[in-house]
Amino acid sequence: MYQLNYRSQARNEFQTEDLDAILSTANSKNAALNISGCLVFHNGYFVQILEGKKEDVIELFEKIKADDRHHNISLLGENSIEQAYFPEWNMAYYEPNDQSVRHFVYNMISMAELSDKSTQSLQTFWAEVRKVLLGG
Ligand SMILES: Cc1cc2nc3c(=O)[nH]c(=O)nc-3n(C[C@H](O)[C@H](O)[C@H](O)COP(=O)(O)O)c2cc1C
């Protein structure tokens, strides 16, 4: 199996409805392809980790890179893995409303600190999540 992690920036006009649309496509398509992972959206930044069969993940990433709802896409890490790290999750998080933001940030930072960082993609994913969440 294979895992990759990237960061990108939402276009200015990006709306909550766009995120709903991405999550619903991702949930059905990723499940069909046996791709799992986690998407974080905060302060206009996306950080996503994808894992699955190498060809499928690369093909999906090519599609995602061509998606005009975001830009400045940078690949942060890629590596092979023995088993999926997020087997239960297609998409785990999205931008919380203002009230829950502090709680959300706290939970994510704790998770970042406690999580397994045994692969390059996991390391860059959690480091980037931390940066994005603390950034604003
Ligand atoms: C930040 C971001 C993350 C995305 N993540 C996924 C994903 O995990 N799975 C997915 O199928 N599509 C994802 N998409 C949507 C794809 O870019 C694409 O629109 C979708 O796969 C539908 O492609 P298709 O119409 O060619 O089947 C994402 C888009 C963005 C902007």
Tab-separated table of C-alpha atoms and ligand atoms in Angstrom:
chain	number	residue	atom	x	y	z
A	1	MET	CA	0.000	0.000	0.000
A	2	TYR	CA	0.935	3.591	-0.480
A	3	GLN	CA	0.364	6.833	1.381
A	4	LEU	CA	0.724	10.465	0.404
A	5	ASN	CA	0.237	13.798	2.072
A	6	TYR	CA	-0.182	17.247	0.578
A	7	ARG	CA	-1.162	20.759	1.563
A	8	SER	CA	-3.126	23.266	-0.535
A	9	GLN	CA	-5.035	26.510	-0.319
A	10	ALA	CA	-8.734	26.921	-1.006
A	11	ARG	CA	-9.702	29.472	-3.625
A	12	ASN	CA	-11.037	32.707	-2.146
A	13	GLU	CA	-14.573	31.972	-3.190
A	14	PHE	CA	-14.548	28.546	-1.510
A	15	GLN	CA	-17.732	27.951	0.526
A	16	THR	CA	-18.977	25.429	3.063
A	17	GLU	CA	-21.173	23.920	0.352
A	18	ASP	CA	-18.052	23.202	-1.692
A	19	LEU	CA	-16.645	21.293	1.230
A	20	ASP	CA	-19.877	19.300	1.586
A	21	ALA	CA	-19.654	18.406	-2.090
A	22	ILE	CA	-16.012	17.306	-1.773
A	23	LEU	CA	-16.756	15.208	1.301
A	24	SER	CA	-19.697	13.464	-0.274
A	25	THR	CA	-17.779	12.660	-3.495
A	26	ALA	CA	-14.786	11.558	-1.472
A	27	ASN	CA	-16.813	9.333	0.791
A	28	SER	CA	-18.378	7.391	-2.047
A	29	LYS	CA	-15.406	7.337	-4.422
A	30	ASN	CA	-12.800	6.550	-1.790
A	31	ALA	CA	-14.919	3.746	-0.381
A	32	ALA	CA	-15.321	2.245	-3.861
A	33	LEU	CA	-11.546	2.433	-4.438
A	34	ASN	CA	-10.623	1.293	-0.940
A	35	ILE	CA	-8.855	4.586	-0.321
A	36	SER	CA	-8.815	5.925	3.197
A	37	GLY	CA	-7.346	9.016	4.776
A	38	CYS	CA	-8.031	12.266	6.487
A	39	LEU	CA	-8.797	15.766	5.255
A	40	VAL	CA	-8.346	18.806	7.467
A	41	PHE	CA	-9.703	22.177	6.388
A	42	HIS	CA	-8.913	25.201	8.510
A	43	ASN	CA	-8.373	28.902	7.795
A	44	GLY	CA	-8.490	28.315	4.068
A	45	TYR	CA	-5.869	25.550	4.088
A	46	PHE	CA	-6.344	21.896	3.270
A	47	VAL	CA	-4.080	19.163	4.559
A	48	GLN	CA	-4.911	15.715	3.294
A	49	ILE	CA	-3.414	12.275	3.682
A	50	LEU	CA	-4.537	9.539	1.293
A	51	GLU	CA	-3.707	5.843	1.454
A	52	GLY	CA	-4.569	2.823	-0.648
A	53	LYS	CA	-3.351	0.974	-3.702
A	54	LYS	CA	-0.524	3.010	-5.249
A	55	GLU	CA	-2.016	3.426	-8.754
A	56	ASP	CA	-5.401	4.404	-7.312
A	57	VAL	CA	-3.965	6.960	-4.893
A	58	ILE	CA	-1.759	8.522	-7.587
A	59	GLU	CA	-4.643	8.654	-10.044
A	60	LEU	CA	-6.888	10.292	-7.463
A	61	PHE	CA	-4.172	12.767	-6.513
A	62	GLU	CA	-3.802	13.758	-10.206
A	63	LYS	CA	-7.534	14.474	-10.238
A	64	ILE	CA	-7.387	16.408	-6.976
A	65	LYS	CA	-4.436	18.475	-8.268
A	66	ALA	CA	-6.501	19.480	-11.294
A	67	ASP	CA	-9.452	20.557	-9.122
A	68	ASP	CA	-9.915	24.329	-9.383
A	69	ARG	CA	-11.487	24.646	-5.938
A	70	HIS	CA	-7.941	24.846	-4.572
A	71	HIS	CA	-4.424	25.830	-5.651
A	72	ASN	CA	-0.799	26.005	-4.414
A	73	ILE	CA	-0.819	22.253	-3.978
A	74	SER	CA	2.402	20.889	-2.489
A	75	LEU	CA	3.171	17.245	-2.036
A	76	LEU	CA	4.735	16.902	1.416
A	77	GLY	CA	5.377	13.201	1.775
A	78	GLU	CA	4.897	9.857	0.067
A	79	ASN	CA	5.867	6.351	1.079
A	80	SER	CA	4.764	2.753	1.053
A	81	ILE	CA	2.942	1.298	4.052
A	82	GLU	CA	2.163	-2.171	5.336
A	83	GLN	CA	-1.367	-1.323	6.330
A	84	ALA	CA	-3.766	1.603	6.282
A	85	TYR	CA	-3.373	4.034	9.131
A	86	PHE	CA	-6.884	5.513	8.754
A	87	PRO	CA	-8.848	2.386	7.763
A	88	GLU	CA	-12.144	3.694	9.101
A	89	TRP	CA	-11.950	7.178	7.666
A	90	ASN	CA	-12.513	8.590	4.248
A	91	MET	CA	-12.603	12.144	5.532
A	92	ALA	CA	-12.329	12.835	9.196
A	93	TYR	CA	-12.430	16.571	9.816
A	94	TYR	CA	-13.584	19.811	8.343
A	95	GLU	CA	-13.585	23.411	9.425
A	96	PRO	CA	-15.531	23.690	12.645
A	97	ASN	CA	-17.851	26.568	13.482
A	98	ASP	CA	-16.453	29.392	15.603
A	99	GLN	CA	-17.822	28.109	18.896
A	100	SER	CA	-16.153	24.774	18.639
A	101	VAL	CA	-12.904	26.013	17.153
A	102	ARG	CA	-10.878	26.138	20.347
A	103	HIS	CA	-11.989	22.700	21.388
A	104	PHE	CA	-11.301	21.376	17.934
A	105	VAL	CA	-7.820	22.858	17.818
A	106	TYR	CA	-7.012	21.439	21.241
A	107	ASN	CA	-8.170	17.974	20.221
A	108	MET	CA	-6.256	18.030	16.982
A	109	ILE	CA	-3.042	19.213	18.593
A	110	SER	CA	-3.289	16.475	21.201
A	111	MET	CA	-3.934	13.973	18.500
A	112	ALA	CA	-0.965	15.233	16.519
A	113	GLU	CA	1.267	14.793	19.530
A	114	LEU	CA	0.041	11.328	20.411
A	115	SER	CA	-0.210	9.902	16.954
A	116	ASP	CA	1.996	7.394	15.283
A	117	LYS	CA	4.616	9.191	13.190
A	118	SER	CA	6.311	6.180	11.737
A	119	THR	CA	6.044	7.174	8.081
A	120	GLN	CA	7.159	10.271	6.207
A	121	SER	CA	3.581	11.081	5.170
A	122	LEU	CA	2.300	10.760	8.725
A	123	GLN	CA	5.063	13.018	10.008
A	124	THR	CA	4.439	15.704	7.418
A	125	PHE	CA	0.677	15.334	7.813
A	126	TRP	CA	0.663	15.912	11.563
A	127	ALA	CA	3.316	18.627	11.392
A	128	GLU	CA	1.289	20.454	8.777
A	129	VAL	CA	-1.998	19.979	10.640
A	130	ARG	CA	-0.347	21.525	13.649
A	131	LYS	CA	0.913	24.475	11.606
A	132	VAL	CA	-2.443	25.062	9.948
A	133	LEU	CA	-4.334	24.854	13.230
A	134	LEU	CA	-1.976	27.091	15.167
A	135	GLY	CA	-1.581	29.504	12.271
A	136	GLY	CA	-4.702	31.483	12.962
B	1	LIG	C1	-9.009	19.524	-1.135
B	1	LIG	C2	-9.711	18.498	-1.969
B	1	LIG	C3	-9.733	17.172	-1.551
B	1	LIG	C4	-10.390	16.198	-2.309
B	1	LIG	N1	-10.376	14.903	-1.869
B	1	LIG	C5	-11.001	13.961	-2.603
B	1	LIG	C6	-10.981	12.598	-2.191
B	1	LIG	O1	-10.416	12.231	-1.165
B	1	LIG	N2	-11.637	11.697	-2.975
B	1	LIG	C7	-12.285	12.050	-4.122
B	1	LIG	O2	-12.834	11.176	-4.794
B	1	LIG	N3	-12.314	13.319	-4.532
B	1	LIG	C8	-11.694	14.285	-3.801
B	1	LIG	N4	-11.728	15.587	-4.229
B	1	LIG	C9	-12.497	15.903	-5.455
B	1	LIG	C10	-11.723	15.575	-6.725
B	1	LIG	O3	-10.873	16.659	-7.033
B	1	LIG	C11	-12.700	15.322	-7.915
B	1	LIG	O4	-13.542	16.435	-8.068
B	1	LIG	C12	-13.556	14.090	-7.647
B	1	LIG	O5	-12.742	12.971	-7.412
B	1	LIG	C13	-14.532	13.771	-8.793
B	1	LIG	O6	-13.832	13.433	-9.949
B	1	LIG	P1	-14.607	12.783	-11.179
B	1	LIG	O7	-15.802	13.653	-11.447
B	1	LIG	O8	-13.615	12.822	-12.306
B	1	LIG	O9	-15.000	11.398	-10.769
B	1	LIG	C14	-11.055	16.571	-3.501
B	1	LIG	C15	-11.024	17.899	-3.926
B	1	LIG	C16	-10.372	18.859	-3.175
B	1	LIG	C17	-10.363	20.283	-3.645
